[in-house]
Short mmCIF file of C-alpha atoms in Angstrom, two decimals:
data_model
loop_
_atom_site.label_atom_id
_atom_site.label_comp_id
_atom_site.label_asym_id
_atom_site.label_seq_id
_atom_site.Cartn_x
_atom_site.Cartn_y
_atom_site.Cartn_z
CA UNK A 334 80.99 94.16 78.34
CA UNK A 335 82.60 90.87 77.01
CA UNK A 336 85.47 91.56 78.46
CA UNK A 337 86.07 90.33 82.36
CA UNK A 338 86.63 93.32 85.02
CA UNK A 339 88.24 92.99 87.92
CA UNK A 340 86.83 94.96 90.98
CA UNK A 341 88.94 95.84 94.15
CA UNK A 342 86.71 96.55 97.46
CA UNK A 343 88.67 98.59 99.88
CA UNK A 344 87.28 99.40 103.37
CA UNK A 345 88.78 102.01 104.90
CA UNK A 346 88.56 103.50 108.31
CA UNK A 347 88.59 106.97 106.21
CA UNK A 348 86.62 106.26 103.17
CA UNK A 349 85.07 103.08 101.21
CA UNK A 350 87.07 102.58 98.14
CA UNK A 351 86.44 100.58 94.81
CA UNK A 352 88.33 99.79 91.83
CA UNK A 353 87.28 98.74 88.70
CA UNK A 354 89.14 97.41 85.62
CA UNK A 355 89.74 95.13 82.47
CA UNK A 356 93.09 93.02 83.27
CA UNK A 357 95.42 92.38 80.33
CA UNK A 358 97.40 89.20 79.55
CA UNK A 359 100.67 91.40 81.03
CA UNK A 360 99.18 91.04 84.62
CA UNK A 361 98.29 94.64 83.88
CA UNK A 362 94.33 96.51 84.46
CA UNK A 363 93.15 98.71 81.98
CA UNK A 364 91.00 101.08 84.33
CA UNK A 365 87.54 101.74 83.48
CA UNK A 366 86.38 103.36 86.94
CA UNK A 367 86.84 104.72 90.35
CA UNK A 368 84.06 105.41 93.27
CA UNK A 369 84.41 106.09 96.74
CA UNK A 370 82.20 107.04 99.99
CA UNK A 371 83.05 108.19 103.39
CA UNK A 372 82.81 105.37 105.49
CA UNK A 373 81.04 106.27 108.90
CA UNK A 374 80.41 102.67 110.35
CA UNK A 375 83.83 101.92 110.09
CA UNK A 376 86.41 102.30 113.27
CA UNK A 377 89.58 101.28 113.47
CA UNK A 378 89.75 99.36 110.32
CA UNK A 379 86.55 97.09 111.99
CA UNK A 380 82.96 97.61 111.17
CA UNK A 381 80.85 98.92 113.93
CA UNK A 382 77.72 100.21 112.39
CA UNK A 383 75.92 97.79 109.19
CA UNK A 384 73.85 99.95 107.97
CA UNK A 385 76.03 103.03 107.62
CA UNK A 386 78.78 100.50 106.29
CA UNK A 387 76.64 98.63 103.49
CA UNK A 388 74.88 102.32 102.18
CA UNK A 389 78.42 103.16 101.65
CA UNK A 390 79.96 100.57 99.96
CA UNK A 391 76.67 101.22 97.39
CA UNK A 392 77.33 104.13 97.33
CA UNK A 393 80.97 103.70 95.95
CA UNK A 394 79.80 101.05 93.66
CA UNK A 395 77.43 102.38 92.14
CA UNK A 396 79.83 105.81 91.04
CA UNK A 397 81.73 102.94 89.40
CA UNK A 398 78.43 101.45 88.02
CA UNK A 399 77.01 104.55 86.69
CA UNK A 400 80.43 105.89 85.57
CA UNK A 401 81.69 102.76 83.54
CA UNK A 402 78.15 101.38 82.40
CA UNK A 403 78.96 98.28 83.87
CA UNK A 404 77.22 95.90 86.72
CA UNK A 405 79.32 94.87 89.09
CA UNK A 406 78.20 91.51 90.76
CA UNK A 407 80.96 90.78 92.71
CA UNK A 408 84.87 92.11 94.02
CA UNK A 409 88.17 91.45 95.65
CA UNK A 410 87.59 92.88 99.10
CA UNK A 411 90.38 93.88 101.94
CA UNK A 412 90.88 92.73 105.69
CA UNK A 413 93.06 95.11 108.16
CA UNK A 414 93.22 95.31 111.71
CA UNK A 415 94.98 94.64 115.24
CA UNK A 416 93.17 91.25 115.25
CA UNK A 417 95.20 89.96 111.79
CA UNK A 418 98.19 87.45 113.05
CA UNK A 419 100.79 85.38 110.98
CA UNK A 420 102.46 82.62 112.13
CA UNK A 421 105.19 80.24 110.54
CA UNK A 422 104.44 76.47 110.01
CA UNK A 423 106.02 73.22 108.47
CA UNK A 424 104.45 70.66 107.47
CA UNK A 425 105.79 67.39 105.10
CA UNK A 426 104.16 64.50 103.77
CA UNK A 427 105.52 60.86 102.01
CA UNK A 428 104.26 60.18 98.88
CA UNK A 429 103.46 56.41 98.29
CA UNK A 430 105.83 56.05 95.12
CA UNK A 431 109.11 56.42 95.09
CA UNK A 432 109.47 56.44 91.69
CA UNK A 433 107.77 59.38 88.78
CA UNK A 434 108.10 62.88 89.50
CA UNK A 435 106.14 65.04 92.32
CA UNK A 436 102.64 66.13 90.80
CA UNK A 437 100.69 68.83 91.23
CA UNK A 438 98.22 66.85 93.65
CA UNK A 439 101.22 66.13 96.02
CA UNK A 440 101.75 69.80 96.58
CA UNK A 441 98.20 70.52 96.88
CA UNK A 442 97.73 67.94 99.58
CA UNK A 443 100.62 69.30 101.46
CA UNK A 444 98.83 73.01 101.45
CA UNK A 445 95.55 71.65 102.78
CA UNK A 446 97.02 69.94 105.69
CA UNK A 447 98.07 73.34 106.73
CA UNK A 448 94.23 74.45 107.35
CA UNK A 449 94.20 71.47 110.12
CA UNK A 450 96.44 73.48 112.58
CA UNK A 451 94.92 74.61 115.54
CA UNK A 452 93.99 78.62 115.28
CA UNK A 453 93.43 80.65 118.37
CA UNK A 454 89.44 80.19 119.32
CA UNK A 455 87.39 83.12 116.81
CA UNK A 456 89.74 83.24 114.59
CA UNK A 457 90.12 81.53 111.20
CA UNK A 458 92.72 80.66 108.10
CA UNK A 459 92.68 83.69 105.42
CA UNK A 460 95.59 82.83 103.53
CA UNK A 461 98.45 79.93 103.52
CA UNK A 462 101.81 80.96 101.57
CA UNK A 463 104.12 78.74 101.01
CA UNK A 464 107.77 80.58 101.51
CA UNK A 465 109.74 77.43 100.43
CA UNK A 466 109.51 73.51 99.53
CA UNK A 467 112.36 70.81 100.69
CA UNK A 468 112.63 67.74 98.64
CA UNK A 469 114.49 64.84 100.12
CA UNK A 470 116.52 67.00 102.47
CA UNK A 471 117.49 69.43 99.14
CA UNK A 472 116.24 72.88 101.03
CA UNK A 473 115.43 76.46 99.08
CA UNK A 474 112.82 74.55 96.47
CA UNK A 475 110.31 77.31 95.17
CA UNK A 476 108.51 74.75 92.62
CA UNK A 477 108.84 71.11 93.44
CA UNK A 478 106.16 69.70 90.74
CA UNK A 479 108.44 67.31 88.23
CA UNK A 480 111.46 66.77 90.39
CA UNK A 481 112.14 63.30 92.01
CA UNK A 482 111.78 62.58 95.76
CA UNK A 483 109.94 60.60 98.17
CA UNK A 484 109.75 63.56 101.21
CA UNK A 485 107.87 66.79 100.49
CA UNK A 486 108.00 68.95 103.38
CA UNK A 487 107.34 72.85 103.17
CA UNK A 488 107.34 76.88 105.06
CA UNK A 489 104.38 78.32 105.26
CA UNK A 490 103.22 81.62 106.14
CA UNK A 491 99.83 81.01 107.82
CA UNK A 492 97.81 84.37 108.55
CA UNK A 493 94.63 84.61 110.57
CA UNK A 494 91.71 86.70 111.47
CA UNK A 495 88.81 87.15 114.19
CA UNK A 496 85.89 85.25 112.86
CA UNK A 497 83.66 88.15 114.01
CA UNK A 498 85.19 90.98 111.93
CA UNK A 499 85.23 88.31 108.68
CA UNK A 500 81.37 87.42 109.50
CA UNK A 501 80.59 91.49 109.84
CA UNK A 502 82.42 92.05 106.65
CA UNK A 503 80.91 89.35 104.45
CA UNK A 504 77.79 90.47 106.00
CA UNK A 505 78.00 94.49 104.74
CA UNK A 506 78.88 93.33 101.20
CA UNK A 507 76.48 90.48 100.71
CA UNK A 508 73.68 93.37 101.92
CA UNK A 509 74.87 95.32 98.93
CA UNK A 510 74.25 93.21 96.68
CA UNK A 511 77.87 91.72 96.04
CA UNK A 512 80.02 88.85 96.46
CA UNK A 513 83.11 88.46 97.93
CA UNK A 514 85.68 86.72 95.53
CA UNK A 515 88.53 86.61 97.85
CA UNK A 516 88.93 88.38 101.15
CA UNK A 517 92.74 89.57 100.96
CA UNK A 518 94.85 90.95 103.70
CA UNK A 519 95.33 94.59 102.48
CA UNK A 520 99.40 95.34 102.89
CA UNK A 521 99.34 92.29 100.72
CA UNK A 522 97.01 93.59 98.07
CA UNK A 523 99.18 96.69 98.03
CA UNK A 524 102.33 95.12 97.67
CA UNK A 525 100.41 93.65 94.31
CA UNK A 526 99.53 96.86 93.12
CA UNK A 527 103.27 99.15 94.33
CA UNK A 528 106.43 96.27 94.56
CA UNK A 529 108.34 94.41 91.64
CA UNK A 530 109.49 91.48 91.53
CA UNK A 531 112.93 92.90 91.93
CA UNK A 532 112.32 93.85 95.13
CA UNK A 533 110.38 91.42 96.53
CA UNK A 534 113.83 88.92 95.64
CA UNK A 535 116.02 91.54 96.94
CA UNK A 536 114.22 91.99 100.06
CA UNK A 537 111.99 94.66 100.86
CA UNK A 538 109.63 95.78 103.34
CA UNK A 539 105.94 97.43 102.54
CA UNK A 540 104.75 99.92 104.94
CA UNK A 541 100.76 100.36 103.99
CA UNK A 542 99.70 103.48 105.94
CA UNK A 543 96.18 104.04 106.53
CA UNK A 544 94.00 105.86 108.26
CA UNK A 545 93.75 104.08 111.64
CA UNK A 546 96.64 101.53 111.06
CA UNK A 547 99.69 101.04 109.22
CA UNK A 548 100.35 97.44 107.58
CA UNK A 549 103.83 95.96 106.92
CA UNK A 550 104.68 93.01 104.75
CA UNK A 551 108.15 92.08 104.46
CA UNK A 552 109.54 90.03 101.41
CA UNK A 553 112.56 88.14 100.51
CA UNK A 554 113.55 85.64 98.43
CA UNK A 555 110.43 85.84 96.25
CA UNK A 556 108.27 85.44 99.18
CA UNK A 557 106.49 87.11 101.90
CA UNK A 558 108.41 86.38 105.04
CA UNK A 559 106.36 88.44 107.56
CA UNK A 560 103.44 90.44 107.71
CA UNK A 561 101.83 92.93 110.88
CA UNK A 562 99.60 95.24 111.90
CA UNK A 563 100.89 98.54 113.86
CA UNK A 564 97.47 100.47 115.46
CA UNK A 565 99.30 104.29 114.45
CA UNK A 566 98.25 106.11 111.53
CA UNK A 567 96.95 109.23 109.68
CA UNK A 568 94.37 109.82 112.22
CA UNK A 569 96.78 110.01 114.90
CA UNK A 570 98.72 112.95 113.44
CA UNK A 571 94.74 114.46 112.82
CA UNK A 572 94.13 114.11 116.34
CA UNK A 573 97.46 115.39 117.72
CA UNK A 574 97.25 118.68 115.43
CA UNK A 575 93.28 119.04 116.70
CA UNK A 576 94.36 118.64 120.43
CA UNK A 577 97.88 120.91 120.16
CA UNK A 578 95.65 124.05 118.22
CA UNK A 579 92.92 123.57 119.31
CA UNK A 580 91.33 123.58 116.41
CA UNK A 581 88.45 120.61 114.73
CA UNK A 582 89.28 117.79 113.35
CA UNK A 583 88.17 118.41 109.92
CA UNK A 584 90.36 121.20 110.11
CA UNK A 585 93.38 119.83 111.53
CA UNK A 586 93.01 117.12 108.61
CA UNK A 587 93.13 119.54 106.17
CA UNK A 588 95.96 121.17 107.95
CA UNK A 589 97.63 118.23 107.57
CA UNK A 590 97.32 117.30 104.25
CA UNK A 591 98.12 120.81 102.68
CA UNK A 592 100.70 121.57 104.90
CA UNK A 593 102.13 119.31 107.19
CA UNK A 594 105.72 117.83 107.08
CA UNK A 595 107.92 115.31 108.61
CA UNK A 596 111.29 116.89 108.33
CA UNK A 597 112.00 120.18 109.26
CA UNK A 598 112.20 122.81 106.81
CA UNK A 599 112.76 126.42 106.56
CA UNK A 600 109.03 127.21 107.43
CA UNK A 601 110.90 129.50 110.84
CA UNK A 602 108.94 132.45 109.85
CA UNK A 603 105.71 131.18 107.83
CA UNK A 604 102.67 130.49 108.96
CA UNK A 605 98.86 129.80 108.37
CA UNK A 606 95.42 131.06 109.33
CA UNK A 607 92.50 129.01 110.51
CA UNK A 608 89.26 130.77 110.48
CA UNK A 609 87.65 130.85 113.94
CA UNK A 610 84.16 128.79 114.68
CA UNK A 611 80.45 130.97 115.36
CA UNK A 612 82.09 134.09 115.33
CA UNK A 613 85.67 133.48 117.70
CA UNK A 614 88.74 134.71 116.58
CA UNK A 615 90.70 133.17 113.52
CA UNK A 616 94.31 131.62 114.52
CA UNK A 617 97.66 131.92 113.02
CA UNK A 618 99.86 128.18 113.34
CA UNK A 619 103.07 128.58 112.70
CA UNK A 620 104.15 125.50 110.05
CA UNK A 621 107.13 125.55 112.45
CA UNK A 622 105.40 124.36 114.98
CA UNK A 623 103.11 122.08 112.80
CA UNK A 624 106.08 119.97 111.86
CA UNK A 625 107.26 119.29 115.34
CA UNK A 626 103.82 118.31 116.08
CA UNK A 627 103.72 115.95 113.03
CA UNK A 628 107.52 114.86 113.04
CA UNK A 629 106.85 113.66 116.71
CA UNK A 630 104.34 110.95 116.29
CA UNK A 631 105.68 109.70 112.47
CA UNK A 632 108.97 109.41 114.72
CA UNK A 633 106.80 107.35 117.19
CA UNK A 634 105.30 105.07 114.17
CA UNK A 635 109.15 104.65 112.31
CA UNK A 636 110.51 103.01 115.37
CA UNK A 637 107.54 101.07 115.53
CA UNK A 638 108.15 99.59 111.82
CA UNK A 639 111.92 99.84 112.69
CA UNK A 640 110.96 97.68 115.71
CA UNK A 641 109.29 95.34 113.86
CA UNK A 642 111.75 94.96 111.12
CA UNK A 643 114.33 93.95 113.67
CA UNK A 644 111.64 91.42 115.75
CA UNK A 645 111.57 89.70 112.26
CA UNK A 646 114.75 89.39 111.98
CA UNK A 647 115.34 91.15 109.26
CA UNK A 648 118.05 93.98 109.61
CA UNK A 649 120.45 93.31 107.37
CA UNK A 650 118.15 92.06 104.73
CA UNK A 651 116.57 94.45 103.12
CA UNK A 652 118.68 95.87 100.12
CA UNK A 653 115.83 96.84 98.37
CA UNK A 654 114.88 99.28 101.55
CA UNK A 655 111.67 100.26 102.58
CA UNK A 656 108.27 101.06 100.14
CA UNK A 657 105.88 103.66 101.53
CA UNK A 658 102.42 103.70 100.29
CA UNK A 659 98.76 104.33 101.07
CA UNK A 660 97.15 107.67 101.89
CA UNK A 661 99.80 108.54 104.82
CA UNK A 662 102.24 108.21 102.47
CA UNK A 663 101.32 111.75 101.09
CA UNK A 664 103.07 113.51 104.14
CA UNK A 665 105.75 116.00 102.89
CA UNK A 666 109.77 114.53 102.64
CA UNK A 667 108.33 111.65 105.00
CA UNK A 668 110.73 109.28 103.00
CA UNK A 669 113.57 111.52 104.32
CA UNK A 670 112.25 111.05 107.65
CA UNK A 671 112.41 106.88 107.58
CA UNK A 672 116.15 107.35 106.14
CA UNK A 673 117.39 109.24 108.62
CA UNK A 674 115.43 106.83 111.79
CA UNK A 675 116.43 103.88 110.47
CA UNK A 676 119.85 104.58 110.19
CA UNK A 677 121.80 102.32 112.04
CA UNK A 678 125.21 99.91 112.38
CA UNK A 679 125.38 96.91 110.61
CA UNK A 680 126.64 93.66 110.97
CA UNK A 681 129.78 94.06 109.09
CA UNK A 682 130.10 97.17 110.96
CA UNK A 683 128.86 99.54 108.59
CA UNK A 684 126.33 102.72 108.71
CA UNK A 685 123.54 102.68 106.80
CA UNK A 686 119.64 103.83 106.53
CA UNK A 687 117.27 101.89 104.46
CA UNK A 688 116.60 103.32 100.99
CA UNK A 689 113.06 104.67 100.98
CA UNK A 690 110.61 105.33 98.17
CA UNK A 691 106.75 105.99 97.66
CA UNK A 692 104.98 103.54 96.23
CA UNK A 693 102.58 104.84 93.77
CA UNK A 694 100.31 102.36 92.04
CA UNK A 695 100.71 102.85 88.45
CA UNK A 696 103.21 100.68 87.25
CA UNK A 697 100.51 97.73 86.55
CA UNK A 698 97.52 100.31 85.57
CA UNK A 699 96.57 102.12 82.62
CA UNK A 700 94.70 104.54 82.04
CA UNK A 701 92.91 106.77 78.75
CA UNK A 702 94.32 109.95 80.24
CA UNK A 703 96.72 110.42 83.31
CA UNK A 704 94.24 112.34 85.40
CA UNK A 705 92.03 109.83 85.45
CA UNK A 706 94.79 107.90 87.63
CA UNK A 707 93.50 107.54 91.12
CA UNK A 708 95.81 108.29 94.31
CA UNK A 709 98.38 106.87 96.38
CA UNK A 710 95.37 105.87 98.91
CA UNK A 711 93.51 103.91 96.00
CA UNK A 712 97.02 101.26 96.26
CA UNK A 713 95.12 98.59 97.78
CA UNK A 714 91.94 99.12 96.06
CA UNK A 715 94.38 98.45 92.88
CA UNK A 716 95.95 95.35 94.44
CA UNK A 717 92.62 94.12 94.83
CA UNK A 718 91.28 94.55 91.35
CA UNK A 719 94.60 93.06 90.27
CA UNK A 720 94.94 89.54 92.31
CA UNK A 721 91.84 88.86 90.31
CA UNK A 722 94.81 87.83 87.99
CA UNK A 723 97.06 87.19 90.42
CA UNK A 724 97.00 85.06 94.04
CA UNK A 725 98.62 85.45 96.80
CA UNK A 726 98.02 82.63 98.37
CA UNK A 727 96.33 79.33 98.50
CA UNK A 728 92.73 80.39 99.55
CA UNK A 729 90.28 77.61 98.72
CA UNK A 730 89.14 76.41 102.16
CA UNK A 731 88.49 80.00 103.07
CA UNK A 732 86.24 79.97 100.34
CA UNK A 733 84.15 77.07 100.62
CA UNK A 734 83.81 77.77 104.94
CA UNK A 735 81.83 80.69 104.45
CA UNK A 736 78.75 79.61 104.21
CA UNK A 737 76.78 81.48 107.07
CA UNK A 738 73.78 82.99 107.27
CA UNK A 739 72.27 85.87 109.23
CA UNK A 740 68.34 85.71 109.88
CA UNK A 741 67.70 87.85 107.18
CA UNK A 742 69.84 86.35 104.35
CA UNK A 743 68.75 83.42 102.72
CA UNK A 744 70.97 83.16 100.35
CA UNK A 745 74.97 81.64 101.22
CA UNK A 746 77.38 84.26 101.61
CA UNK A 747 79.75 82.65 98.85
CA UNK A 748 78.81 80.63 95.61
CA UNK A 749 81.30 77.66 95.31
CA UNK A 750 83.38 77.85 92.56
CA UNK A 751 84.53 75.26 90.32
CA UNK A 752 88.23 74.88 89.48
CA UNK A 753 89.90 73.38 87.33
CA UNK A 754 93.21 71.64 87.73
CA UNK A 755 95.01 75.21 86.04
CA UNK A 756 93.34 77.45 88.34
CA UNK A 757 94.73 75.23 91.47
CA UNK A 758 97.94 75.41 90.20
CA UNK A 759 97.39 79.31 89.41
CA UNK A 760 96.38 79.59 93.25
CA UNK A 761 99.11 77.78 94.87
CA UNK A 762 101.95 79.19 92.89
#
């Protein structure tokens, strides 16, 4: 194929995910294939068994392989997890000449500095954002290449994560057979893949809900303004519905994906049979009591996010309300749910909820034929494939440091890349 394709590598506590597709000069991916495989080795968003980890992520490649006639060498690939922290930092630096305009290798050499801060021990840089530049005192600069000034000083949004789960991942995709292009925090690849621009300048926070953790990235401005990790998710409601029926898990998560709700409806009377295992009796749940038993720990996980909006300091400014995405998101009228719990006074004395949506990830993907769309759970997978375009943040150092090797690889996890002076500008801004 002459054409470049973009792959997107999600790893999933539920299932391995990939993403393959052919990015346009509109920052949009013309979709040429989808695989996927459960993923057994993986708990709680962190790998815990290689083997069972790297013969699934094959597995899901090569359904995109075989599918699209394509080999796939390399792919974006996501990061999730308690152990993912994001801290604020300013930096500023004097350039030499006071006269000429700031260049593109003054901001660059601001952005580095920020990989010599001091992480917490076994843990390491992922990304550096920069949320804003200040030129000579003038404050609110989003692009200060060509204007005048002697100080450059800058925000950034510095995110980390333990070295151990980074060296465990790089290790289960160099074993099958790939490279990693950029290792991306995965509310942020979403975000790619479900928010507009629109709304990332009105304000507007991302709520990524997976399997065994729900990621939120809030934006303003233009820029991401905090990101975190909340350990309650889809297989939390799976477990709650197993435990209150009695029932299996693989039958409570079908329960829940058919059936459940969030909101209560007029289910008073209706109900639903579950065949009975070896032989025992089959058992009629009322959906009644299904939503109650559902309802009760999404109300848990919306005053979590509500929680966290508020830590963030971010109450008042969100006018472009809340985005719900990812495979939790498919829970029946759960965006009614999030209206009415966030629903609150304002400063200016004023009552108001947060305007909620589901983020589906088609507004940046085409495809021949509209079944061949993949699901709201493939939105990071999408992100991924996308920020081969796009960047999210300055990521070079994180590139180059990975260099280890286990005692049966003898080949470095990552190929250094050469870049030109258009592709650092491209990752920076």
């Amino acid at each position: 194929m002459d054409q470049q394709v973009a792959v997107g590598l999600d790893i999933g506590t539920d299932k391995i995910k990939v993403i393959a597709g052919v990015p346009d000069l509109e920052g949009r991916l013309r979709l040429i294939g989808t695989g996927e495989a459960l993923s057994d080795g993986v708990v709680r968003s962190s790998i815990v068994n290689i083997d069972k980890t790297v013969n699934a992520i094959r597995k899901a490649v090569g359904e995109v392989s075989d599918s699209a006639k394509i080999r796939i060498n390399g792919a974006n690939v996501s990061i999730t997890g308690r152990h993912i922290k994001s801290t604020l930092h300013h930096s500023g630096i004097t350039r030499e000449s006071q006269d000429g305009e700031i260049a593109c290798e003054d901001v660059m050499r601001l952005n580095k500095d920020m990989y010599r801060i001091v992480t917490p021990p076994g843990s390491e840089i992922i990304h550096v954002i920069p949320r804003e530049y200040t030129v000579d005192y003038q404050e609110g600069v989003k692009d200060p290449v060509g204007m005048s000034g002697v100080r450059l000083e800058g925000n950034f949004h510095v995110v980390t994560a333990q070295t151990n789960v980074m060296n465990n991942i790089y290790k289960c995709v160099t074993r099958a057979n790939l490279e990693i292009d950029n290792l991306i925090l995965a509310p942020l690849a979403a975000s790619i893949a479900v928010l507009t621009e629109e709304e990332k300048e009105m304000g507007v926070c991302l709520v990524d809900i997976g399997a065994s953790t729900m990621g939120v990235a809030i934006y303003q401005a233009g820029a991401l303004q905090h990101v975190a990790t909340i350990p309650f998710a889809g297989d939390s409601i799976t477990k709650d519905i197993a435990q209150a029926f009695m029932i299996m898990e693989p039958q409570a998560e079908e329960l829940k994906k058919r059936y459940a709700s969030t909101y209560e409806e007029d289910t008073k009377h209706a109900f639903v049979v579950v065949p009975g295992f070896r032989n025992r009796q089959e058992k009629k749940i009322p959906l009644s009591i299904l939503t109650k038993v559902v309802s009760a720990r999404m109300e848990e996980s919306v005053e979590l996010i509500h929680t966290e909006i508020l830590r963030a300091g971010f109450q008042d400014k969100l006018a472009g309300g809340i985005v719900l995405t990812g495979g939790g998101a498919q829970l029946r009228n759960i965006e009614k749910l999030f209206e009415y719990m966030t629903t609150g006074m304002s400063s200016v004395g004023y009552h108001s909820s947060y305007d909620t949506r589901i983020g589906y990830p088609y507004e940046y993907v085409l495809a021949s034929d509209e079944e061949q769309l993949p699901g709201i759970e493939y939105a990071t997978a999408i992100g991924l494939a996308l920020a081969s375009s796009q960047t999210i943040g300055h990521t070079e150092n994180i590139q180059s440091k990975r260099r280890k090797k286990t005692n049966d690889e003898v080949k470095p996890i990552m190929k250094e890349k050469k870049r030109g002076l258009w592709e650092f500008l491209k990752s920076i801004f």
